[in-house]
CSV table of N, CA and C in Angstrom, one decimal:
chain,number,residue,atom,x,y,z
A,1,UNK,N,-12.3,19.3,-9.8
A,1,UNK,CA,-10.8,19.1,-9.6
A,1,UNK,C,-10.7,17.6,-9.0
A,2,UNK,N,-9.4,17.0,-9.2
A,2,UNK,CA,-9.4,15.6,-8.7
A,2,UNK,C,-8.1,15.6,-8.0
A,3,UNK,N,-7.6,14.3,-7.0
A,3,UNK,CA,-6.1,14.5,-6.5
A,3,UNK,C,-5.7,13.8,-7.3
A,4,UNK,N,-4.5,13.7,-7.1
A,4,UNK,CA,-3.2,12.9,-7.8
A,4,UNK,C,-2.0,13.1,-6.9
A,5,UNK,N,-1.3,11.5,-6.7
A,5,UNK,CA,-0.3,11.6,-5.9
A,5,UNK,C,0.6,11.0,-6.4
A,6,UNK,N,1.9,11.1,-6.5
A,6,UNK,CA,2.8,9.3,-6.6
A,6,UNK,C,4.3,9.7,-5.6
A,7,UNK,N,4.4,8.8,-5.1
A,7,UNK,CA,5.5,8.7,-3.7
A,7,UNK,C,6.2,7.3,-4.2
A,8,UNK,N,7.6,7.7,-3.9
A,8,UNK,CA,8.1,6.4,-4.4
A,8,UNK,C,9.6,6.2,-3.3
A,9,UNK,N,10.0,4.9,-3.2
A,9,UNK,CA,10.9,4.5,-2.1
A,9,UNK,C,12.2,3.3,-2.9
A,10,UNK,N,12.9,3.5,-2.3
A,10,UNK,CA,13.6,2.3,-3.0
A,10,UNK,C,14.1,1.3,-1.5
A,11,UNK,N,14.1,0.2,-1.5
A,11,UNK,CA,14.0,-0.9,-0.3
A,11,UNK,C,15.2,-1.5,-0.8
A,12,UNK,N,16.3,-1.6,0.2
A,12,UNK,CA,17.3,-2.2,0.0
A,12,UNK,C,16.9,-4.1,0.3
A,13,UNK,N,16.5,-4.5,-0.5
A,13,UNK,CA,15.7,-5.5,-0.4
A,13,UNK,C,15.6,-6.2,-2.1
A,14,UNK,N,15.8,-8.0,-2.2
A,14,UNK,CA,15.1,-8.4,-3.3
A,14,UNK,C,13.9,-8.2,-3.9
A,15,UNK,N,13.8,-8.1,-4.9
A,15,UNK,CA,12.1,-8.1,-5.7
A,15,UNK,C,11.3,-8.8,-5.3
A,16,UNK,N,11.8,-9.8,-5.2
A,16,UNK,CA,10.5,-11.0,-5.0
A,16,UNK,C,10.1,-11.2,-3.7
A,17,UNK,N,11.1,-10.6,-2.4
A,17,UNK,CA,10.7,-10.0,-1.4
A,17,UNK,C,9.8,-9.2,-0.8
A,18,UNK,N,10.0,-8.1,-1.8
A,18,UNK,CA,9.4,-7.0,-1.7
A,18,UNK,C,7.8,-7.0,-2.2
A,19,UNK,N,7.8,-7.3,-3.6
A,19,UNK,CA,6.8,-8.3,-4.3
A,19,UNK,C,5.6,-9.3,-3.1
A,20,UNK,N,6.5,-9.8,-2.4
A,20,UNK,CA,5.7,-10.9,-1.9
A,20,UNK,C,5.0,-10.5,-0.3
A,21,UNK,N,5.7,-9.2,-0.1
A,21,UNK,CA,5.8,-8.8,1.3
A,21,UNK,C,4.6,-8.3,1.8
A,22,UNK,N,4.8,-6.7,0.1
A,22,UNK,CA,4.0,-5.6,-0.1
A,22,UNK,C,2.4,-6.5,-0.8
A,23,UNK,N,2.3,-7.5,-1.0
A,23,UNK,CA,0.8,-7.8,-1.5
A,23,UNK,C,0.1,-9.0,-0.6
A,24,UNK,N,0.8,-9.1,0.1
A,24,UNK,CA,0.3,-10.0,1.6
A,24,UNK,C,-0.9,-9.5,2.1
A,25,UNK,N,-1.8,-9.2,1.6
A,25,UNK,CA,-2.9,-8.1,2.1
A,25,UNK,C,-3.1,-8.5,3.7
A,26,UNK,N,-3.0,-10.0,3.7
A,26,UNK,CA,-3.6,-10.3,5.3
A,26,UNK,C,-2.5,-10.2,6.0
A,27,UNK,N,-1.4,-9.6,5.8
A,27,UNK,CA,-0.2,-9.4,6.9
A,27,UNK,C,0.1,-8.1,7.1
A,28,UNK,N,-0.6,-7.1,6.2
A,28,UNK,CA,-1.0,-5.8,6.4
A,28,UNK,C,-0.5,-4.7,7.6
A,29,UNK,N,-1.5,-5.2,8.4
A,29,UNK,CA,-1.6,-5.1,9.6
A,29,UNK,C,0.0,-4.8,10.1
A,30,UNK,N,1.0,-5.7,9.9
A,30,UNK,CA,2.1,-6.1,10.2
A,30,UNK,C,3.2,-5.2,9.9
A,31,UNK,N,2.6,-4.5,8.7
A,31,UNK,CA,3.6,-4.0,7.7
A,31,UNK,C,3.3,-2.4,7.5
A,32,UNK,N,2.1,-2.3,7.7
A,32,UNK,CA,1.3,-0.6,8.0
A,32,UNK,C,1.3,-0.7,9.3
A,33,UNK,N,1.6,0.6,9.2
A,33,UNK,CA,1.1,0.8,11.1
A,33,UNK,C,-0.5,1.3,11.4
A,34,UNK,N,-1.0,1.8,10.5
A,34,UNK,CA,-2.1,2.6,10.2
A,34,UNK,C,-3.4,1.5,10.2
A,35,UNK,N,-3.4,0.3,9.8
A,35,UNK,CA,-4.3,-0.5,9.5
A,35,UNK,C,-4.1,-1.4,10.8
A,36,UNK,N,-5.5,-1.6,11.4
A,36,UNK,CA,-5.9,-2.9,12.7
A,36,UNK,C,-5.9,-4.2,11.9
A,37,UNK,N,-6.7,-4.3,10.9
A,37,UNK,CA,-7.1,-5.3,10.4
A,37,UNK,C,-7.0,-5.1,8.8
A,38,UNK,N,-7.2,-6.4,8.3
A,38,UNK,CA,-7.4,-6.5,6.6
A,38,UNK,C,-8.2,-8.0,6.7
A,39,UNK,N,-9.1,-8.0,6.1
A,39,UNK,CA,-10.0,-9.1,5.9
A,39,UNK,C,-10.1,-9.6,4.4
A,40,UNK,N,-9.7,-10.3,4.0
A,40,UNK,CA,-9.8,-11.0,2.9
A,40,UNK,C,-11.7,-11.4,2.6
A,41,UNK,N,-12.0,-10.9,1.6
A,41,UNK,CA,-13.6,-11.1,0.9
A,41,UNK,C,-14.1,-12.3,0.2
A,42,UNK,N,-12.8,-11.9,-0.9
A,42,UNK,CA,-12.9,-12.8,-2.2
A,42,UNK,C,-11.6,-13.2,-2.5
A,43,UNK,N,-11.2,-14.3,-3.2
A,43,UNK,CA,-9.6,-14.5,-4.1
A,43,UNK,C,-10.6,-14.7,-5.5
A,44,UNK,N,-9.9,-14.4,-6.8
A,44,UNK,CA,-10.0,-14.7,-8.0
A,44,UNK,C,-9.2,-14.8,-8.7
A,45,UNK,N,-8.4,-15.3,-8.8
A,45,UNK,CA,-6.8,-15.5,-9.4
A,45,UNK,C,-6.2,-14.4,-9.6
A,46,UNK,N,-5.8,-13.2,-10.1
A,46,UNK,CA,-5.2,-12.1,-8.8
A,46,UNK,C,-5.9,-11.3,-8.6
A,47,UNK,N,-7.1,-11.6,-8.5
A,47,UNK,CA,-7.8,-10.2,-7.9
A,47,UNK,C,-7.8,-10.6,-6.4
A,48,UNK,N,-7.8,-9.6,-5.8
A,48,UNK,CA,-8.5,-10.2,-3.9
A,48,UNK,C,-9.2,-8.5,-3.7
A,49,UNK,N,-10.2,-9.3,-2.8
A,49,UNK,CA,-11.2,-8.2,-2.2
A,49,UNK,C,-11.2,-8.4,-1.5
A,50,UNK,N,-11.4,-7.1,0.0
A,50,UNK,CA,-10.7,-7.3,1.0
A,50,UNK,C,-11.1,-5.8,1.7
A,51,UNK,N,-11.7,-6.1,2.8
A,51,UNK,CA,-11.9,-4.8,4.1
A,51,UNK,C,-10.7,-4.4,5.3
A,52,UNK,N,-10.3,-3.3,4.9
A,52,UNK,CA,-9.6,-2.4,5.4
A,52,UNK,C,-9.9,-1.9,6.8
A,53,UNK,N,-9.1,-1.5,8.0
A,53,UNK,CA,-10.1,-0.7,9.3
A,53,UNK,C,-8.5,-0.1,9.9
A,54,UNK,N,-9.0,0.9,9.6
A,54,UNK,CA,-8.1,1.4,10.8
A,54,UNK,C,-8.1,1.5,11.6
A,55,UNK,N,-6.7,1.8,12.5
A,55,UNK,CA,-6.9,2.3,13.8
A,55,UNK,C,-7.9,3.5,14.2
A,56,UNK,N,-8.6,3.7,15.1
A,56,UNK,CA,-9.1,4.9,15.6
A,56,UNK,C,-8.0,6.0,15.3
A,57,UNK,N,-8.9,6.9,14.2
A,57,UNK,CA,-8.4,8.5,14.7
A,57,UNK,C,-8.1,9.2,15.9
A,58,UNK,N,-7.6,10.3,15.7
A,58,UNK,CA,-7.8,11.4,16.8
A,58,UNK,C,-8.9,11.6,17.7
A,59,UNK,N,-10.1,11.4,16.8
A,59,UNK,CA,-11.2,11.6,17.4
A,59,UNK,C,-12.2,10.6,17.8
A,60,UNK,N,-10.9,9.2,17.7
A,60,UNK,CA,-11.9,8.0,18.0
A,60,UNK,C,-12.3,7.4,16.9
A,61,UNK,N,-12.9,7.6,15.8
A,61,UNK,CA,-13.7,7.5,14.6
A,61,UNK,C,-12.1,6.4,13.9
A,62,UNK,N,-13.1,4.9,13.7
A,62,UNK,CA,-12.5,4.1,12.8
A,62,UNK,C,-13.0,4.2,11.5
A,63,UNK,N,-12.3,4.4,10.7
A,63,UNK,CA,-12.1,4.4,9.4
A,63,UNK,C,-12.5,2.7,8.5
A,64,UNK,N,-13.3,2.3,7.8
A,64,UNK,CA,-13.2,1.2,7.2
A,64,UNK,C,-13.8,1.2,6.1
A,65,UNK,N,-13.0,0.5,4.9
A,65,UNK,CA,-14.1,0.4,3.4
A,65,UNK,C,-13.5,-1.0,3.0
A,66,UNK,N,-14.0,-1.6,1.7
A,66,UNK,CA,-13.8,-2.5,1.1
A,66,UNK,C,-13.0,-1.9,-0.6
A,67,UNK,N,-11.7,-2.5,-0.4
A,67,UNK,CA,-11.1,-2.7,-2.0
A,67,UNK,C,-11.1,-3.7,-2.5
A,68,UNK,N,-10.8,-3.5,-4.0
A,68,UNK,CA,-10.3,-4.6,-4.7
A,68,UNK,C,-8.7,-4.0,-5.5
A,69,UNK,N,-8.5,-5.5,-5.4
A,69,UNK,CA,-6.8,-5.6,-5.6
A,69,UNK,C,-6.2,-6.3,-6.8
A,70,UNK,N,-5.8,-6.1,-7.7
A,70,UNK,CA,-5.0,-7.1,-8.6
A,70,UNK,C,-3.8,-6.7,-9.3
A,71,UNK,N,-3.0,-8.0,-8.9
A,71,UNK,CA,-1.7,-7.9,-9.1
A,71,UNK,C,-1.3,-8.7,-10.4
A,72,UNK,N,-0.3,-8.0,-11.3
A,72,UNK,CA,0.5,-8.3,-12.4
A,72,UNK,C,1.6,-8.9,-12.5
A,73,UNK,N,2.5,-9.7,-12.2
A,73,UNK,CA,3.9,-9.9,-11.5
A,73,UNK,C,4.4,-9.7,-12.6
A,74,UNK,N,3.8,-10.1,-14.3
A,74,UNK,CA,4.5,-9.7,-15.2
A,74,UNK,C,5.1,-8.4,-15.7
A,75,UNK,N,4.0,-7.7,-15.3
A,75,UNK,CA,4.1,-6.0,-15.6
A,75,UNK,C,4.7,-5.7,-14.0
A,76,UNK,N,5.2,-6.4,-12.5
A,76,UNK,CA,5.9,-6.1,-11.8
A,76,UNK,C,4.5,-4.4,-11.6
A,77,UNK,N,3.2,-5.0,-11.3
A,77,UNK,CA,2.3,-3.4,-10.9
A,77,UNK,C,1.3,-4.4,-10.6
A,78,UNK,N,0.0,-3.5,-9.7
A,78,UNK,CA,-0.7,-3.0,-9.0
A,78,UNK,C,-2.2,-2.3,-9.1
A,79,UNK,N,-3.3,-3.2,-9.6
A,79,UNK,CA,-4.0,-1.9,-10.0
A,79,UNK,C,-4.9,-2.1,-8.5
A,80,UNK,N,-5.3,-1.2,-7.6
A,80,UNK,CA,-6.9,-1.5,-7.0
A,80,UNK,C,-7.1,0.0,-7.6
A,81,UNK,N,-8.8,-0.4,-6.7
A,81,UNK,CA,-9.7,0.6,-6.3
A,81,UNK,C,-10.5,0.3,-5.3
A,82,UNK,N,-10.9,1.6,-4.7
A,82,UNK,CA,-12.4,1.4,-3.2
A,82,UNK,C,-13.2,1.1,-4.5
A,83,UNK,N,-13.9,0.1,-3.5
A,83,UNK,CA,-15.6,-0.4,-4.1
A,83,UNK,C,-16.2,0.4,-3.1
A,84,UNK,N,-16.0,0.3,-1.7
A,84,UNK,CA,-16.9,0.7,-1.0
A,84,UNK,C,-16.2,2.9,-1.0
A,85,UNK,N,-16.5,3.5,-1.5
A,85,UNK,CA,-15.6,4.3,-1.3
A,85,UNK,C,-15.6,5.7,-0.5
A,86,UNK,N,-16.8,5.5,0.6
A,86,UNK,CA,-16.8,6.6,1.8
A,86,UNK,C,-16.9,7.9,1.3
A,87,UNK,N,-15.9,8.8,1.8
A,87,UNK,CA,-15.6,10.0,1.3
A,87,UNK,C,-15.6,10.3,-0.3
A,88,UNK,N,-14.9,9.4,-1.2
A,88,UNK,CA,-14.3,9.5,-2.0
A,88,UNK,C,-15.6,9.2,-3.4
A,89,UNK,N,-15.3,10.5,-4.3
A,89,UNK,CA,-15.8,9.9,-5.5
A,89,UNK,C,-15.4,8.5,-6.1
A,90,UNK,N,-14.3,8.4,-6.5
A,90,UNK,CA,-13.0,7.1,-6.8
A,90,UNK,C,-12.0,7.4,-6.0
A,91,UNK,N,-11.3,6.4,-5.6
A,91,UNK,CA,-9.7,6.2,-5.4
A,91,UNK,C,-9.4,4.9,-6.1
A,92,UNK,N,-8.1,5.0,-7.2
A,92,UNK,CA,-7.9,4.1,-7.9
A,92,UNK,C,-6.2,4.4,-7.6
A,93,UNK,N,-6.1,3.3,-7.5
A,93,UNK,CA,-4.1,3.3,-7.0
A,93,UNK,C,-3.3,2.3,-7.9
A,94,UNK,N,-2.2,2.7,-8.5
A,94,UNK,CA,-0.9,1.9,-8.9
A,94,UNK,C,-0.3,1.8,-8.2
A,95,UNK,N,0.2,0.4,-7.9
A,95,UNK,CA,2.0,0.5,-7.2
A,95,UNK,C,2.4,-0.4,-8.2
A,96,UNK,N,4.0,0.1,-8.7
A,96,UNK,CA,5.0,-0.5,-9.6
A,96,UNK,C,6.1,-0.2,-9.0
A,97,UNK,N,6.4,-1.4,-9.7
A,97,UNK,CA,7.8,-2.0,-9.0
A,97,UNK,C,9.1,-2.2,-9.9
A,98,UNK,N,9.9,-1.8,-9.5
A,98,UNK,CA,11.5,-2.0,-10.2
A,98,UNK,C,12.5,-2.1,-9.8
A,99,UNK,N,13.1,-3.5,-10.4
A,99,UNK,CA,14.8,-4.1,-10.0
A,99,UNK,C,15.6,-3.0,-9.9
A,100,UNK,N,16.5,-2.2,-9.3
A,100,UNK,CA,17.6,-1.1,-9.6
A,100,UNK,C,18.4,-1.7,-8.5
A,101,UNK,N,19.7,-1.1,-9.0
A,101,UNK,CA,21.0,-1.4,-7.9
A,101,UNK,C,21.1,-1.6,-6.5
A,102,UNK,N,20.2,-0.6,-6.1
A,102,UNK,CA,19.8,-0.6,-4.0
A,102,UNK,C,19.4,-1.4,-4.2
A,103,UNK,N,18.2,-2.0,-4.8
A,103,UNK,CA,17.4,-3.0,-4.2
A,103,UNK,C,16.0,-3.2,-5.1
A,104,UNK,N,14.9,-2.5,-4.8
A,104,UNK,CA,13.5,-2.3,-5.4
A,104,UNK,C,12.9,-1.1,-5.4
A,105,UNK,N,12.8,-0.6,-6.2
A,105,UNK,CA,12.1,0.8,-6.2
A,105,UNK,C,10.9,0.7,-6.1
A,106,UNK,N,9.8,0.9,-5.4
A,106,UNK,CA,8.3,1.0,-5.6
A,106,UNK,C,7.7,2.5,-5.4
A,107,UNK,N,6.6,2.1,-6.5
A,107,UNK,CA,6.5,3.9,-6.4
A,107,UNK,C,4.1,3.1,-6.2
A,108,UNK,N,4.2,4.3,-5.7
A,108,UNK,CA,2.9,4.7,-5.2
A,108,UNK,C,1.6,5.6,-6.4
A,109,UNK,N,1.0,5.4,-7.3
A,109,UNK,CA,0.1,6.4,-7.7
A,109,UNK,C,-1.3,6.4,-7.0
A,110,UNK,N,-1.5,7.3,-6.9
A,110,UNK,CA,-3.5,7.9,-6.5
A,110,UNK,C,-3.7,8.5,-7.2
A,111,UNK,N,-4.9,8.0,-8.1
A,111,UNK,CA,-5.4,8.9,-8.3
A,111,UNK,C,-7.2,9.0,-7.9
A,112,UNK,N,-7.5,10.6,-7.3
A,112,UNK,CA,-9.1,10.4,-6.8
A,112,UNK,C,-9.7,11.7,-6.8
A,113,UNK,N,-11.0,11.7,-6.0
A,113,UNK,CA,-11.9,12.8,-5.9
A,113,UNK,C,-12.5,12.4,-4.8
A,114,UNK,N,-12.8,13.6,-4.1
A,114,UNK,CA,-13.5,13.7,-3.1
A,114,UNK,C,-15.0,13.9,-3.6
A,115,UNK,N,-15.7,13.1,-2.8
A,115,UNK,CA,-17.4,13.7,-2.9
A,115,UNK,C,-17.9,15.3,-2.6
A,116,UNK,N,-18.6,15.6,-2.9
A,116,UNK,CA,-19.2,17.5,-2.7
A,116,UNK,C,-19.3,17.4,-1.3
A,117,UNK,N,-19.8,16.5,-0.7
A,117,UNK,CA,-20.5,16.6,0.5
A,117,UNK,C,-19.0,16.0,1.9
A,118,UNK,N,-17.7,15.6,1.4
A,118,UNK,CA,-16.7,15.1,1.7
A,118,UNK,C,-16.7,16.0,3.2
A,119,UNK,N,-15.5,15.5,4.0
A,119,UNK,CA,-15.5,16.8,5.2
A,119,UNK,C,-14.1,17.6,4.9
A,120,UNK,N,-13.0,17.2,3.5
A,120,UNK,CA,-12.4,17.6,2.7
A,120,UNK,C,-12.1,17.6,2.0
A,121,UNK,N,-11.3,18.7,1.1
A,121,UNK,CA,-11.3,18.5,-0.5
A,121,UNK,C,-10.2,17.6,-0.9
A,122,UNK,N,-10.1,17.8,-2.2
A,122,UNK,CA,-9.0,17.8,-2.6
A,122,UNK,C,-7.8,17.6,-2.6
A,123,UNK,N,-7.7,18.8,-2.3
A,123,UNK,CA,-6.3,19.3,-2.0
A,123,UNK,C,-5.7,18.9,-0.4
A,124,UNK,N,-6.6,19.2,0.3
A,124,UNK,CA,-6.4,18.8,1.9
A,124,UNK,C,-5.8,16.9,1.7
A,125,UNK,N,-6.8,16.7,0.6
A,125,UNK,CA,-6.6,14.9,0.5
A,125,UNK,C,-5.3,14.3,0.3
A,126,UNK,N,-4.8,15.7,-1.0
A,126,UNK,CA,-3.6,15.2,-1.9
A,126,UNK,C,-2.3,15.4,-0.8
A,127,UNK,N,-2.7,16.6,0.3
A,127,UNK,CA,-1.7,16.7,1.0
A,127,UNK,C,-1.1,15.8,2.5
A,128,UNK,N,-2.3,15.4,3.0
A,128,UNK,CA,-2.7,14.1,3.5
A,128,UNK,C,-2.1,12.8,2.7
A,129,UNK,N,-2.4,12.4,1.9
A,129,UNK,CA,-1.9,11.2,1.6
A,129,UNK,C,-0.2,11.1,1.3
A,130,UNK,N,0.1,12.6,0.7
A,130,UNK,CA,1.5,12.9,0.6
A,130,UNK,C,2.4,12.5,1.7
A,131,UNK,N,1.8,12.9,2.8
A,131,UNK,CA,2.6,12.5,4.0
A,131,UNK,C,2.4,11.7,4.5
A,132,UNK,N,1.4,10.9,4.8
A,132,UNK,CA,0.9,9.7,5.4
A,132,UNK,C,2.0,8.2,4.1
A,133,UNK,N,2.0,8.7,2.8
A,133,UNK,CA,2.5,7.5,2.1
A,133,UNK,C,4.3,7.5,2.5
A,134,UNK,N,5.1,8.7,2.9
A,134,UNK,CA,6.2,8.6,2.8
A,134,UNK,C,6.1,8.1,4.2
A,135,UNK,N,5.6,8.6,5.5
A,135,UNK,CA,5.4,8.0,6.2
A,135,UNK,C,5.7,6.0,6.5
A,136,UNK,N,4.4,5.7,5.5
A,136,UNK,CA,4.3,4.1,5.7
A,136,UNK,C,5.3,3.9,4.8
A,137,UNK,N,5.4,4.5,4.0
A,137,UNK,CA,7.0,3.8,2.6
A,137,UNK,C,8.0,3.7,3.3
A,138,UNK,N,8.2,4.7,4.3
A,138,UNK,CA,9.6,4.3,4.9
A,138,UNK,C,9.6,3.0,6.4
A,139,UNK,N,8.0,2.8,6.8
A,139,UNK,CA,8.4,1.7,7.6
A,139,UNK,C,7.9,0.7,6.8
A,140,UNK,N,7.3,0.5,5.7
A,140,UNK,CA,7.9,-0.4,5.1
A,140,UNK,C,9.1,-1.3,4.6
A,141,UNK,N,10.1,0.0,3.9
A,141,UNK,CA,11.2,0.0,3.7
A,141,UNK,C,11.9,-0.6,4.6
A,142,UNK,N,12.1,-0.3,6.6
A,142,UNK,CA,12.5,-0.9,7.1
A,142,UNK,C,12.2,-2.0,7.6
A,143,UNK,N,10.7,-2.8,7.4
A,143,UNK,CA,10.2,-4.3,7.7
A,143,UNK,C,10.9,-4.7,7.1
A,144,UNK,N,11.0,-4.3,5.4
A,144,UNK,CA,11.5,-5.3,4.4
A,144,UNK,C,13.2,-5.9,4.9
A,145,UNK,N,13.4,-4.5,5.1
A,145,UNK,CA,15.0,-4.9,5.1
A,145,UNK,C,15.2,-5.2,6.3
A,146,UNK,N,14.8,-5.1,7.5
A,146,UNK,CA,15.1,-6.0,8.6
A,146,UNK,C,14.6,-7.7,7.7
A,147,UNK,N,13.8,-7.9,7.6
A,147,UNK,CA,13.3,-9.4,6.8
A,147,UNK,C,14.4,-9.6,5.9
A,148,UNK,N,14.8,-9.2,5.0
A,148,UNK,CA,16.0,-9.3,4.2
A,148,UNK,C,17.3,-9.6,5.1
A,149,UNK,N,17.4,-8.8,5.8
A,149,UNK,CA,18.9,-9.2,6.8
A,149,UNK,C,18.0,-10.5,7.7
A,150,UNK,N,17.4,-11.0,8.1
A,150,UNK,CA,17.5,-12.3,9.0
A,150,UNK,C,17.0,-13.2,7.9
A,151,UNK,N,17.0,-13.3,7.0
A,151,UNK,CA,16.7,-14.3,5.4
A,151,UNK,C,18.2,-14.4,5.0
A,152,UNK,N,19.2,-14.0,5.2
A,152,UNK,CA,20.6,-13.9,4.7
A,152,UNK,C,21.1,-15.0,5.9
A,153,UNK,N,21.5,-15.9,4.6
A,153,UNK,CA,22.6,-16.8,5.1
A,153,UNK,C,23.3,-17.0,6.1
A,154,UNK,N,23.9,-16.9,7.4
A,154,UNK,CA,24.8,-16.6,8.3
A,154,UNK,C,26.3,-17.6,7.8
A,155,UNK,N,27.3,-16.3,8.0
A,155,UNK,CA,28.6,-17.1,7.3
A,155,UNK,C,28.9,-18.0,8.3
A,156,UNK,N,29.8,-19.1,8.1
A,156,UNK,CA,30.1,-20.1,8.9
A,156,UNK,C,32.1,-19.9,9.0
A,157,UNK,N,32.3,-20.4,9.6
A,157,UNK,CA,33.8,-20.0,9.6
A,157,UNK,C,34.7,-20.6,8.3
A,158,UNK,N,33.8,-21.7,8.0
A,158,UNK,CA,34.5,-22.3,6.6
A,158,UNK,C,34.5,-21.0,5.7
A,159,UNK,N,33.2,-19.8,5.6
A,159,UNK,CA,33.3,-19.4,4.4
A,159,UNK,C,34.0,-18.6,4.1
């Protein structure tokens, strides 16, 4: 069996905002709450590779692997995957992005497998990341849009 996730948000926010915000790998930190660090590996014209660390779990235990990232701006998407991939058979992710009336919709895909030897499956995974992504989607959502409100113009009494 394998997981599969997709979580999606809409950010009252420009594209190219959101676009430029959401792929900042090294401002990460800033924008997840979940992540200490993001280390930049490699750039290759849009690929970047790049080490992840979480904060300490519950149980103390930091979490860290190495992805790779590349971005489309034409296709407005997202492909990575773990290289380094710990638990996981694969984890390969899309994020795609779209102009609509609020603002920018971005939607989230996983798709992966746990290892045999994992300390959980599947399922435990698919339901875990389910929550954990609406989670960070929504403080993302509000980084963005506080950033979007102090990027707006201030009216002057002429206007």
């Amino acid at each position: 069996m394998a997981g599969h996730t997709q979580n999606e948000i809409t950010i009252g926010a420009p594209l190219d905002l959101v676009w430029d915000m959401t792929n900042d790998v090294e401002n990460w930190p800033q924008l997840f709450s979940e992540y200490a660090s993001a280390d930049i590996i490699s750039r290759e014209g849009n690929r970047t590779t790049f080490r992840l660390t979480m904060h300490p779990d519950e149980n103390g235990t930091v979490w860290t692997w190495v992805s790779e990232r590349e971005t489309d701006r034409d296709t407005l998407s997202v492909r990575a995957r773990r290289i380094e991939t710990g638990p996981f058979a694969h984890m390969n992710i899309l994020w795609q992005y779209e102009e609509v009336a609020a603002g920018t919709r971005m939607v989230w895909t996983q798709d992966f497998e746990m290892k045999p030897d994992a300390p959980v499956d599947d399922a435990w995974m698919t339901d875990n990341i389910n929550r954990n992504s609406k989670v960070q989607m929504a403080l993302i959502r509000d980084r963005i849009e506080q950033a979007a409100k102090e990027r707006r113009p201030v009216p002057t009494l002429s206007d």
